[in-house]
Tab-separated table of C-alpha atoms in Angstrom:
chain	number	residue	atom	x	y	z
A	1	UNK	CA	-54.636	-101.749	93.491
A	2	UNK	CA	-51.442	-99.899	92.315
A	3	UNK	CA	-49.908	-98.429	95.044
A	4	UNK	CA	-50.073	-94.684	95.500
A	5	UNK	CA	-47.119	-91.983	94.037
A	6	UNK	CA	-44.212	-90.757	96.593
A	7	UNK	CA	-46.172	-87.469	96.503
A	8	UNK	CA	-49.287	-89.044	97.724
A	9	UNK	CA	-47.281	-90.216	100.521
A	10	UNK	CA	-46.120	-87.114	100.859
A	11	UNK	CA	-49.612	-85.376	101.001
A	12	UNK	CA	-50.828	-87.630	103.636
A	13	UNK	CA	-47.743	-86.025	105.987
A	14	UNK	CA	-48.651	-82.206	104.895
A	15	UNK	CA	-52.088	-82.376	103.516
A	16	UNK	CA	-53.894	-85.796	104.652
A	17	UNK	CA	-57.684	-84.159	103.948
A	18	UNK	CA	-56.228	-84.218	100.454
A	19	UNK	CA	-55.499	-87.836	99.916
A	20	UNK	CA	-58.277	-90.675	98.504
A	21	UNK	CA	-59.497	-92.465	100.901
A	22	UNK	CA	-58.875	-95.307	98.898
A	23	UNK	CA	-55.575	-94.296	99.009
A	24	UNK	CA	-55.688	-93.951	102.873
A	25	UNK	CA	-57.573	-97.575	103.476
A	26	UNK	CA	-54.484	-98.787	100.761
A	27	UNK	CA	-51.476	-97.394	102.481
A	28	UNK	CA	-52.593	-98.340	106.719
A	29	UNK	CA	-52.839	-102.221	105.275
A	30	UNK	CA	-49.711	-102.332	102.864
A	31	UNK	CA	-46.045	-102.816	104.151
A	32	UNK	CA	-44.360	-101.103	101.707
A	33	UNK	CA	-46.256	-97.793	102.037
A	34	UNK	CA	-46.039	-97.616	105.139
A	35	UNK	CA	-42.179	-97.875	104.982
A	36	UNK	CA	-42.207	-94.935	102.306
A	37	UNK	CA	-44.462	-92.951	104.360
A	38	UNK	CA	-42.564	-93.216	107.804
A	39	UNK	CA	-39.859	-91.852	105.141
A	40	UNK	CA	-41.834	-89.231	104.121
A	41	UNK	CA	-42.347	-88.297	107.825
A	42	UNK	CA	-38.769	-88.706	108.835
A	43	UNK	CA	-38.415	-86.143	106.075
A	44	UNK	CA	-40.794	-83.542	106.946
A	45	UNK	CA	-39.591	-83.477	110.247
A	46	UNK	CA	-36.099	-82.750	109.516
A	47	UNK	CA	-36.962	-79.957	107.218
A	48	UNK	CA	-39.279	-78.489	109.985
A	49	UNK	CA	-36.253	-79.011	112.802
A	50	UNK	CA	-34.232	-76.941	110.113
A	51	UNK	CA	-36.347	-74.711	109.109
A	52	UNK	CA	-37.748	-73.702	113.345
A	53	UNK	CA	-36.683	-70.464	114.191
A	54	UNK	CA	-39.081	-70.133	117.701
A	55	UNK	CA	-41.995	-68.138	116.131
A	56	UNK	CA	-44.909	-68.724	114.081
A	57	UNK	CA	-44.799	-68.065	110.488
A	58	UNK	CA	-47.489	-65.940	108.788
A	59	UNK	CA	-47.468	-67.804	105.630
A	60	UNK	CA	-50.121	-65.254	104.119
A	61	UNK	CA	-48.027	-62.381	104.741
A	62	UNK	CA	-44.943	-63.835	103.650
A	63	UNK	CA	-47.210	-64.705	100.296
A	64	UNK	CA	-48.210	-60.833	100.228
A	65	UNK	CA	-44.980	-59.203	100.830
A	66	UNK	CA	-43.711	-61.611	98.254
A	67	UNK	CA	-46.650	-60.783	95.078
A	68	UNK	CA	-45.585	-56.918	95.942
A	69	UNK	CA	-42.478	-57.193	95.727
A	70	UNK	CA	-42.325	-58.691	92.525
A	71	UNK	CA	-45.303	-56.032	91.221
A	72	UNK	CA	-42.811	-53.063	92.319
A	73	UNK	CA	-40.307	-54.368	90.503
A	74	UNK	CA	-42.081	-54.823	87.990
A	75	UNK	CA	-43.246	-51.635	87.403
A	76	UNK	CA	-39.856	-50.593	88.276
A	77	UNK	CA	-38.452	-52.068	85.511
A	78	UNK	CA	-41.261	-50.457	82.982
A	79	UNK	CA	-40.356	-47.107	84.434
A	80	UNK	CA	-36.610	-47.538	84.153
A	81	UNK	CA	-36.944	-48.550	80.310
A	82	UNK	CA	-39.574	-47.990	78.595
A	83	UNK	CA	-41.572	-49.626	76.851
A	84	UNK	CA	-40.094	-52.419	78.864
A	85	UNK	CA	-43.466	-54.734	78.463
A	86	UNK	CA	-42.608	-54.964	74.521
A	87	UNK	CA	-39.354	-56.106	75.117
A	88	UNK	CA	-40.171	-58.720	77.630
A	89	UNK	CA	-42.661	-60.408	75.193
A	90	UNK	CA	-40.003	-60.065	72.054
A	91	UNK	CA	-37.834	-61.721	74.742
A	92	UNK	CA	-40.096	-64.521	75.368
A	93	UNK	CA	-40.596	-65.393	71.747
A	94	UNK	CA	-36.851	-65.826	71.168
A	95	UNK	CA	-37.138	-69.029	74.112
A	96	UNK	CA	-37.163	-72.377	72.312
A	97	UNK	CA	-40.434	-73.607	74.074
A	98	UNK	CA	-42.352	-70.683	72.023
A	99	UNK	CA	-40.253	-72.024	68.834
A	100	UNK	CA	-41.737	-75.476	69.030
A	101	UNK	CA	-45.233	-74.262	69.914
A	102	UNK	CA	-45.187	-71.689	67.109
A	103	UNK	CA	-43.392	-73.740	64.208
A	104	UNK	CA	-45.879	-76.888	65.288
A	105	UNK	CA	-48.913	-74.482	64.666
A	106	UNK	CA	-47.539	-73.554	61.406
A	107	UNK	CA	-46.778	-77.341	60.606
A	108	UNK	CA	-50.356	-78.630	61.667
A	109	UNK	CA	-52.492	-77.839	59.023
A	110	UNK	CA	-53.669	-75.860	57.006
A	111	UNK	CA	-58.045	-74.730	56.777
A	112	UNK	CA	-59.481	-72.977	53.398
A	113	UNK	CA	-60.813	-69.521	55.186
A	114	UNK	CA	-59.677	-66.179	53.935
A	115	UNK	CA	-59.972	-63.361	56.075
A	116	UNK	CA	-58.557	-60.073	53.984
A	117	UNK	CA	-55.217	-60.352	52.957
A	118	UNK	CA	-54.461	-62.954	54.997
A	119	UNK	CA	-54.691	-66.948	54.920
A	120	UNK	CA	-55.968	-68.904	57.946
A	121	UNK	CA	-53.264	-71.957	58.110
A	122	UNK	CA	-54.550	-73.284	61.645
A	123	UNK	CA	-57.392	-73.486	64.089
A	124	UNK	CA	-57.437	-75.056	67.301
A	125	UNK	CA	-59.849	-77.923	67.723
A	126	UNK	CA	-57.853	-80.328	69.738
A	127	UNK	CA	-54.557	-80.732	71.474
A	128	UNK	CA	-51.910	-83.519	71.759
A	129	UNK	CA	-48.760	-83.481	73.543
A	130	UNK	CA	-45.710	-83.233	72.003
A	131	UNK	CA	-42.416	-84.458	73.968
A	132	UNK	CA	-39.533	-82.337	74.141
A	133	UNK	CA	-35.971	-83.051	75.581
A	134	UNK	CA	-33.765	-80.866	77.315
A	135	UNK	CA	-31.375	-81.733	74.259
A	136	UNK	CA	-34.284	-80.602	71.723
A	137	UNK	CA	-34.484	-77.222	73.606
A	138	UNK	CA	-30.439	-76.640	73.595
A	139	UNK	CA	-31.147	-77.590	69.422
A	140	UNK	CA	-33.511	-76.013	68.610
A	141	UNK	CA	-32.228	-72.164	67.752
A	142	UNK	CA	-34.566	-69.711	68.909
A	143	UNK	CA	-37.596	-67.520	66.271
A	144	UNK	CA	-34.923	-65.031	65.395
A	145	UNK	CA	-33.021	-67.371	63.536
A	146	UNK	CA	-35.533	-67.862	61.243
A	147	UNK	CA	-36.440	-64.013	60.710
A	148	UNK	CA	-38.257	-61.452	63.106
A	149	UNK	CA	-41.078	-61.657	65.709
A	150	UNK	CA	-43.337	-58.399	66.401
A	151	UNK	CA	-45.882	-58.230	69.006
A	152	UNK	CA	-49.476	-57.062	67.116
A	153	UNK	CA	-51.294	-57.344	70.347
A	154	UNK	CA	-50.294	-57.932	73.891
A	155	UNK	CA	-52.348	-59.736	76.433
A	156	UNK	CA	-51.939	-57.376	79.565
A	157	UNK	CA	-52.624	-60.009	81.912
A	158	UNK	CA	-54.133	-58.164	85.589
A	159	UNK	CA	-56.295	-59.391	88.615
A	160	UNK	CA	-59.962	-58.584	88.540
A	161	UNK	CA	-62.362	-58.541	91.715
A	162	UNK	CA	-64.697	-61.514	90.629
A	163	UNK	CA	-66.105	-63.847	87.957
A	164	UNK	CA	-68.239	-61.053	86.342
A	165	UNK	CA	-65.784	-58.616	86.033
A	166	UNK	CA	-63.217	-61.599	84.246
A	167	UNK	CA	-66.304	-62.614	81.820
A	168	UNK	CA	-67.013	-58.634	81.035
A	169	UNK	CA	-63.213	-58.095	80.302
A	170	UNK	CA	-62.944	-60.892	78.261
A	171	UNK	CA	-66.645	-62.290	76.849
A	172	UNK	CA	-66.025	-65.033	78.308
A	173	UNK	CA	-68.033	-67.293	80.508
A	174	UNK	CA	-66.322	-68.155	83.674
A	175	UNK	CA	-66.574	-72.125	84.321
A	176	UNK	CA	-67.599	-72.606	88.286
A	177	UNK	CA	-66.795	-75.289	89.881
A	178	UNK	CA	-69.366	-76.808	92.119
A	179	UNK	CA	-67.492	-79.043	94.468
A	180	UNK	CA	-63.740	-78.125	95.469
A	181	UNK	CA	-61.481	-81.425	95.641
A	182	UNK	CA	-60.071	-81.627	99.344
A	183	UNK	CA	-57.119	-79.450	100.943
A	184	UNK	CA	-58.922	-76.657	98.587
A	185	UNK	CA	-60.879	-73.628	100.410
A	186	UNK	CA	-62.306	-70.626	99.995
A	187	UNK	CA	-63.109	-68.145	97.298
A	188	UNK	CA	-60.648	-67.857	93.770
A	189	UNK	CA	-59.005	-64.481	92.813
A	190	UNK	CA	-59.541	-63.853	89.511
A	191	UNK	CA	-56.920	-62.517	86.528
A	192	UNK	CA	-57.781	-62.174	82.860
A	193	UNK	CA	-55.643	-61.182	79.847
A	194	UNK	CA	-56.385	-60.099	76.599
A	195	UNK	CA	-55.788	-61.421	72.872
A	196	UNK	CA	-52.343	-61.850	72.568
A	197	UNK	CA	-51.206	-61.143	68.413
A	198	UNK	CA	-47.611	-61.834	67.038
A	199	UNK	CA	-46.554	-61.290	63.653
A	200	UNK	CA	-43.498	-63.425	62.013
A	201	UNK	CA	-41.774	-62.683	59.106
A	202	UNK	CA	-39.450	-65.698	57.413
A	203	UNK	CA	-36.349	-64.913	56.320
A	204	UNK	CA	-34.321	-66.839	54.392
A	205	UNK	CA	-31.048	-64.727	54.721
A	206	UNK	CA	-31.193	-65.536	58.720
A	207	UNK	CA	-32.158	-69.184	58.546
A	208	UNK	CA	-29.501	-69.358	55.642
A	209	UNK	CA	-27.044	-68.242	58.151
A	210	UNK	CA	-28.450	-70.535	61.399
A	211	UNK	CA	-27.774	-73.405	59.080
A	212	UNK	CA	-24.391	-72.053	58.044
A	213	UNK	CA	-23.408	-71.900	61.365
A	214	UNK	CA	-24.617	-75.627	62.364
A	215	UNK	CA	-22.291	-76.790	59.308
A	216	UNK	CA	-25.747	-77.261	56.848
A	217	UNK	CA	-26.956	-75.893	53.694
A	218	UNK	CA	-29.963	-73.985	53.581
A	219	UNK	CA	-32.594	-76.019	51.296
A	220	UNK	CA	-33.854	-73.298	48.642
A	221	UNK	CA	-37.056	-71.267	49.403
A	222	UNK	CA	-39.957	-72.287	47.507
A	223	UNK	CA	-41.269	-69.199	45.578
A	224	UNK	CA	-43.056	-66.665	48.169
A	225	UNK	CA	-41.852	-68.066	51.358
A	226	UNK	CA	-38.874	-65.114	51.952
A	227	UNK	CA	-40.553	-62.238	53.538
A	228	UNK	CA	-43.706	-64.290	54.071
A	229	UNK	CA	-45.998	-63.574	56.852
A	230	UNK	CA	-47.369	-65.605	59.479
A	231	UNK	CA	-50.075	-64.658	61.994
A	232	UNK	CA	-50.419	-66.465	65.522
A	233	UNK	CA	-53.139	-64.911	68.226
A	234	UNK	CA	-54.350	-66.673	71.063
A	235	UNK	CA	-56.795	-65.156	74.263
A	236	UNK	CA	-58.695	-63.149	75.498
A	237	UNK	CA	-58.750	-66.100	78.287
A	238	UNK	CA	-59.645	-66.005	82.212
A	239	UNK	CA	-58.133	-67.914	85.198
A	240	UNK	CA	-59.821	-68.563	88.161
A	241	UNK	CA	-57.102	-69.608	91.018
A	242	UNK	CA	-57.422	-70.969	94.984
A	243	UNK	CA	-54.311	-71.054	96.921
A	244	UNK	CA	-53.558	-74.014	99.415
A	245	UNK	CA	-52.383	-73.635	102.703
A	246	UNK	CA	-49.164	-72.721	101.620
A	247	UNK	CA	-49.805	-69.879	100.164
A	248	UNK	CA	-49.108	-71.843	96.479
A	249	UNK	CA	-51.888	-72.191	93.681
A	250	UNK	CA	-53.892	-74.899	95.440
A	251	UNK	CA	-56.500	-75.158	92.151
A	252	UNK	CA	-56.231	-73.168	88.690
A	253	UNK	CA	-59.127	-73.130	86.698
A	254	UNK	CA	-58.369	-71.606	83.182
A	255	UNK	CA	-60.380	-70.714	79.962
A	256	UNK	CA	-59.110	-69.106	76.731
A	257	UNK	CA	-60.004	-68.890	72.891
A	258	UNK	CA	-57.559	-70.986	71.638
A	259	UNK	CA	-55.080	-70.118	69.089
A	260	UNK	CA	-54.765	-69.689	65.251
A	261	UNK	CA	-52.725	-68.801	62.585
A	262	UNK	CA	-52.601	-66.864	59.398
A	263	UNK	CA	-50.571	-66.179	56.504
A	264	UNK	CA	-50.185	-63.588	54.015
A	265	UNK	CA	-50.885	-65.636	51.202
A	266	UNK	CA	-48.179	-68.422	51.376
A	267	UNK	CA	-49.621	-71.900	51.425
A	268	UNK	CA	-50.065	-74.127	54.156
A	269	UNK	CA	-48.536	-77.429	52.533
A	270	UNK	CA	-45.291	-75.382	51.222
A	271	UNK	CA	-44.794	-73.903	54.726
A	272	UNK	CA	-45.184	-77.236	56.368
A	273	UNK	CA	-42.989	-78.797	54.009
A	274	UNK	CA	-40.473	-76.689	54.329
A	275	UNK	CA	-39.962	-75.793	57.737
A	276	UNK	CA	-39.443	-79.968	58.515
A	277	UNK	CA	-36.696	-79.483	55.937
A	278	UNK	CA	-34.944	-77.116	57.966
A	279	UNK	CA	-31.518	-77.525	59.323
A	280	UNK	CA	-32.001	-77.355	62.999
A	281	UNK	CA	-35.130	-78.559	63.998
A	282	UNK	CA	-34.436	-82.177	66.291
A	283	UNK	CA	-35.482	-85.371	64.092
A	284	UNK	CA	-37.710	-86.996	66.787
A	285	UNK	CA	-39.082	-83.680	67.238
A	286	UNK	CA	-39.735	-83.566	63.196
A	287	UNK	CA	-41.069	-86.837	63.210
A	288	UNK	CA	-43.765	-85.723	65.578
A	289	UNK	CA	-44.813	-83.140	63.810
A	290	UNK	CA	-44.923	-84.993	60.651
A	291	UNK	CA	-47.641	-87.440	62.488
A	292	UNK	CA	-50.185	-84.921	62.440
A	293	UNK	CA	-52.746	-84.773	60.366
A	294	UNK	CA	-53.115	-82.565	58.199
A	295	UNK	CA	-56.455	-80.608	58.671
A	296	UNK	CA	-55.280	-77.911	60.719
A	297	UNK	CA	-57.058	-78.885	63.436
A	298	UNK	CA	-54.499	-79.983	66.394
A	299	UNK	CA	-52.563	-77.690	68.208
A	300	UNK	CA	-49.169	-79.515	69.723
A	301	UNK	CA	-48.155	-79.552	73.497
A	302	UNK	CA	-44.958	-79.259	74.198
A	303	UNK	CA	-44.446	-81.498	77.788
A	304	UNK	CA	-41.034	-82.297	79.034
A	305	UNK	CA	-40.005	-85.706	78.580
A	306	UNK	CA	-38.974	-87.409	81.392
A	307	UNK	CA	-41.020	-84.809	83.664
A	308	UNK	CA	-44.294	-85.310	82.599
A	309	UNK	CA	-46.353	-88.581	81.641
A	310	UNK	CA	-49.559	-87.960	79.371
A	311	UNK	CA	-52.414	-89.691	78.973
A	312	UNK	CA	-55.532	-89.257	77.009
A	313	UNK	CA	-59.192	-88.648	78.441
A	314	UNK	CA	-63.137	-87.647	77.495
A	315	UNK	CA	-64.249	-84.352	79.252
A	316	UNK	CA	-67.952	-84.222	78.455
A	317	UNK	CA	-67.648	-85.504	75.014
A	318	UNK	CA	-64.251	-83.955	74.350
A	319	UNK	CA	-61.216	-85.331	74.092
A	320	UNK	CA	-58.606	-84.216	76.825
A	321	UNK	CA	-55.075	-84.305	77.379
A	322	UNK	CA	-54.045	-85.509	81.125
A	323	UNK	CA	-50.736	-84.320	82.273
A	324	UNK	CA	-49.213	-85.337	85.537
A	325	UNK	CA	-45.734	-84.448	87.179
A	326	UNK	CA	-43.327	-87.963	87.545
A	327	UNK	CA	-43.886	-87.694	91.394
A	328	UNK	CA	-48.031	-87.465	91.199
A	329	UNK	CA	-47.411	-83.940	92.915
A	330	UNK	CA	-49.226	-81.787	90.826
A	331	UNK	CA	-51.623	-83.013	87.460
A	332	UNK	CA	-53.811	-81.191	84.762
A	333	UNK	CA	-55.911	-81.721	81.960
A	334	UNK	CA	-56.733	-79.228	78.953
A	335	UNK	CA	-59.374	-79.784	76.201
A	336	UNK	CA	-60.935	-77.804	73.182
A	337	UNK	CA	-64.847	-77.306	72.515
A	338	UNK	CA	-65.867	-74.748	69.762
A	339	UNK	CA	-62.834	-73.072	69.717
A	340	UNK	CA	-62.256	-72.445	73.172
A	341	UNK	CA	-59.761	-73.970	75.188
A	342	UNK	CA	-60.272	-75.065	79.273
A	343	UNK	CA	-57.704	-75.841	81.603
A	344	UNK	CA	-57.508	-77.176	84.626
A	345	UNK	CA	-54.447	-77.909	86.895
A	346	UNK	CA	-53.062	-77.897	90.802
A	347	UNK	CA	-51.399	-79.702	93.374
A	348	UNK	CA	-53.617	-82.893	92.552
A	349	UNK	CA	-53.634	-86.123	90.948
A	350	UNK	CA	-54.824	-86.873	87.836
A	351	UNK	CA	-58.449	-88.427	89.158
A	352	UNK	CA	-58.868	-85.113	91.209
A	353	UNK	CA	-58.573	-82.947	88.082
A	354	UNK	CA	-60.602	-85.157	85.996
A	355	UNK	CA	-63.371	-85.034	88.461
A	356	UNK	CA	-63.543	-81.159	88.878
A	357	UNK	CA	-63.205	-80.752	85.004
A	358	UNK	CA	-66.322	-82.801	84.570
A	359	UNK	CA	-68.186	-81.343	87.071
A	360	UNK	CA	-67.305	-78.274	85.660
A	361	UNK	CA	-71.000	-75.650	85.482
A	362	UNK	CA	-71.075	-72.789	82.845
C-alpha cells in the first residue's frame, strides 16, 4: 500500500474521524509515517502554543462576524458606486483564468444548431483539464485585448433556506447525498445563482495592437471575424455546502447547466483557426487546445500545474474529472450528464469524493 499524503497525516492530528481506516491500520505499523506524523504533531502544537491567548475561541462566531462583514461591505461598495455589481463581473472577465476558459470554449468545437440570429459553436458534454502555468497566466493578455466583454445576464448568486427553495429558483433538482464522509455533520446551507450571459465582440484593431505591443504582427482577419459576436452563458446552478469544524466548507455539493456558446454567424472552424494563430496565446497552452476534438462537445479545465494532479474517473456511467490538491488536503471531481454539470469538492481525498459522488440520490 502507498503510503498516505502529508495532509492525511495531518488530518489524523486535527480531524482523525476523517482519516481511512486503512489509512489508520497503515500509518500505527509503518516507520516512516509515524516519523511524519510525530512531525505533524510537533507542528500543530507549536501553532496552538502560538496561537493560546487563555480563552476559548468561538470558532462559529468568529465565522459569522466574518460572512457579515464581508456582506456589509459588500453592499457598501454597491451603494458607494453604482451599479458596482456590473463592474465587478466586467472586472472578472478581464482575469486571464476567464481568457483561457472562454477562448478554449470558442476553440472546442463547433455543433450545427441555429437558434435566431445566432450560431451555437459549443455545448458542454464533457470536461478535461487543461494545465495552466503561472507563466501562461502572466502571457496570456486579458479579453479586452482582443475586443469588449458585456455582461447579458448576471448570475446574482444568494443563500436560500433549503433544497426546495434552491430547485424552485433554479429548476433544478438538488442531488442529496445519503451518507456524509467522516469529520462532515449536520445540515448544508444552500445558495443558488442564476444564468450567467456574456457577450464578446472581436476586434481586430485591439488584438492588432496586443500583438504590436508583444513585437508580432497581427495575422489578417478572415472575412466576418472583426466585429463578430460570440455568446457564452452558463447556470442557473445550485450548491449545497457543510462546513467542518473550522468553520471552512467541510463538503460542497454543486449542480449547474453547463455552458455554451454562440455566434452571430461566424463559423466555428474559422474562429478556432484563428484564435490559435494569435500572437499571445502560450504554445503548450495552444497545443492543448489543438488536441481537442472537434465536435464541440468538451469544455476545457483550466487546473494549475504544479498545484493540482488530475486523473480521470466513471461517475455512474459518466466520465469524470478527479482533481486533488499536491498535499491530498482537499480533492474534487466534476462530470457532465445531459447537459448538466455536477460538482463535488471539500477537504477530502480523492476516494472520499468519488464515493459521495456515486452515492449521489436525485
Amino acid at each position: 500500500m502507498r503510503h498516505p499524503t502529508e495532509g492525511t497525516l495531518r488530518r489524523l492530528v486535527d480531524e482523525p474521524a476523517g482519516v481511512a481506516d486503512a489509512d489508520r491500520e497503515h500509518v500505527a505499523g509503518c516507520p516512516a509515517c509515524l516519523s511524519g506524523l510525530a512531525t505533524a504533531q510537533r507542528d500543530a502544537a507549536a501553532v496552538s502554543t502560538a496561537l493560546d491567548t487563555g480563552t476559548t475561541p468561538d470558532v462559529d462566531a468568529a465565522w459569522h462576524r466574518l460572512s457579515h462583514a464581508v456582506a456589509v461591505d459588500e453592499r457598501r461598495r454597491a451603494t458607494a458606486a453604482a451599479p458596482a455589481p456590473a463592474r465587478r463581473w466586467r472586472n472578472r472577465l478581464r482575469s486571464p483564468v476567464v481568457a483561457v476558459v472562454g477562448v478554449a470554449a470558442l476553440l472546442a468545437g463547433g455543433g450545427a444548431a441555429a437558434a435566431a440570429d445566432w450560431l451555437q459553436v459549443f455545448r458542454t458534454e464533457q470536461i478535461a483539464p487543461v494545465s495552466i502555468t503561472q507563466a501562461d497566466l502572466v502571457a496570456l493578455p486579458d479579453l479586452s485585448a482582443y475586443g469588449t466583454a458585456q455582461v447579458i445576464e448576471e448570475p446574482d448568486v444568494r443563500e436560500v433556506p433549503d433544497d426546495a427553495a434552491a430547485e424552485q429558483a433554479t429548476g433544478l433538482t438538488v442531488p442529496q447525498v445519503a451518507d456524509l464522509p467522516g469529520g462532515v455533520s449536520g445540515d448544508p446551507a444552500y445558495q443558488v445563482g442564476d444564468r450567467a450571459t456574456v457577450e464578446f465582440t472581436f476586434s481586430a484593431e485591439r488584438a492588432a495592437q496586443a500583438a504590436a505591443a508583444a513585437g508580432e504582427t497581427l495575422p489578417p482577419p478572415p472575412a466576418g471575424l472583426d466585429d463578430g459576436r460570440f455568446r457564452l452563458s452558463a447556470g442557473p446552478g445550485v450548491a449545497a455546502v457543510w462546513t467542518s469544524g473550522s468553520g471552512a466548507p467541510g463538503l460542497v455539493v454543486a449542480r449547474a447547466v453547463a455552458p455554451t456558446a454562440e455566434s452571430s454567424g461566424v463559423p466555428f472552424e474559422t474562429a478556432r483557426d484563428y484564435l490559435l494563430s494569435l500572437p499571445g496565446l502560450p504554445e503548450d497552452l495552444a497545443a492543448q487546445l489543438r488536441s481537442f476534438s472537434g465536435d464541440g462537445t468538451t469544455l476545457p479545465l483550466p487546473v494549475p500545474a504544479g498545484l493540482v494532479t488530475s486523473s480521470v474517473a466513471d461517475v455512474d456511467g459518466a466520465p469524470a474529472t478527479v482533481l486533488t490538491s499536491r498535499d491530498g488536503s482537499v480533492a474534487g471531481v466534476v462530470w457532465v450528464t445531459d447537459g448538466v454539470v455536477t460538482a463535488v469538492a471539500g477537504s477530502l481525498d480523492a476516494d472520499e469524493v468519488l464515493t459521495v459522488a456515486r452515492g449521489l440520490q436525485e
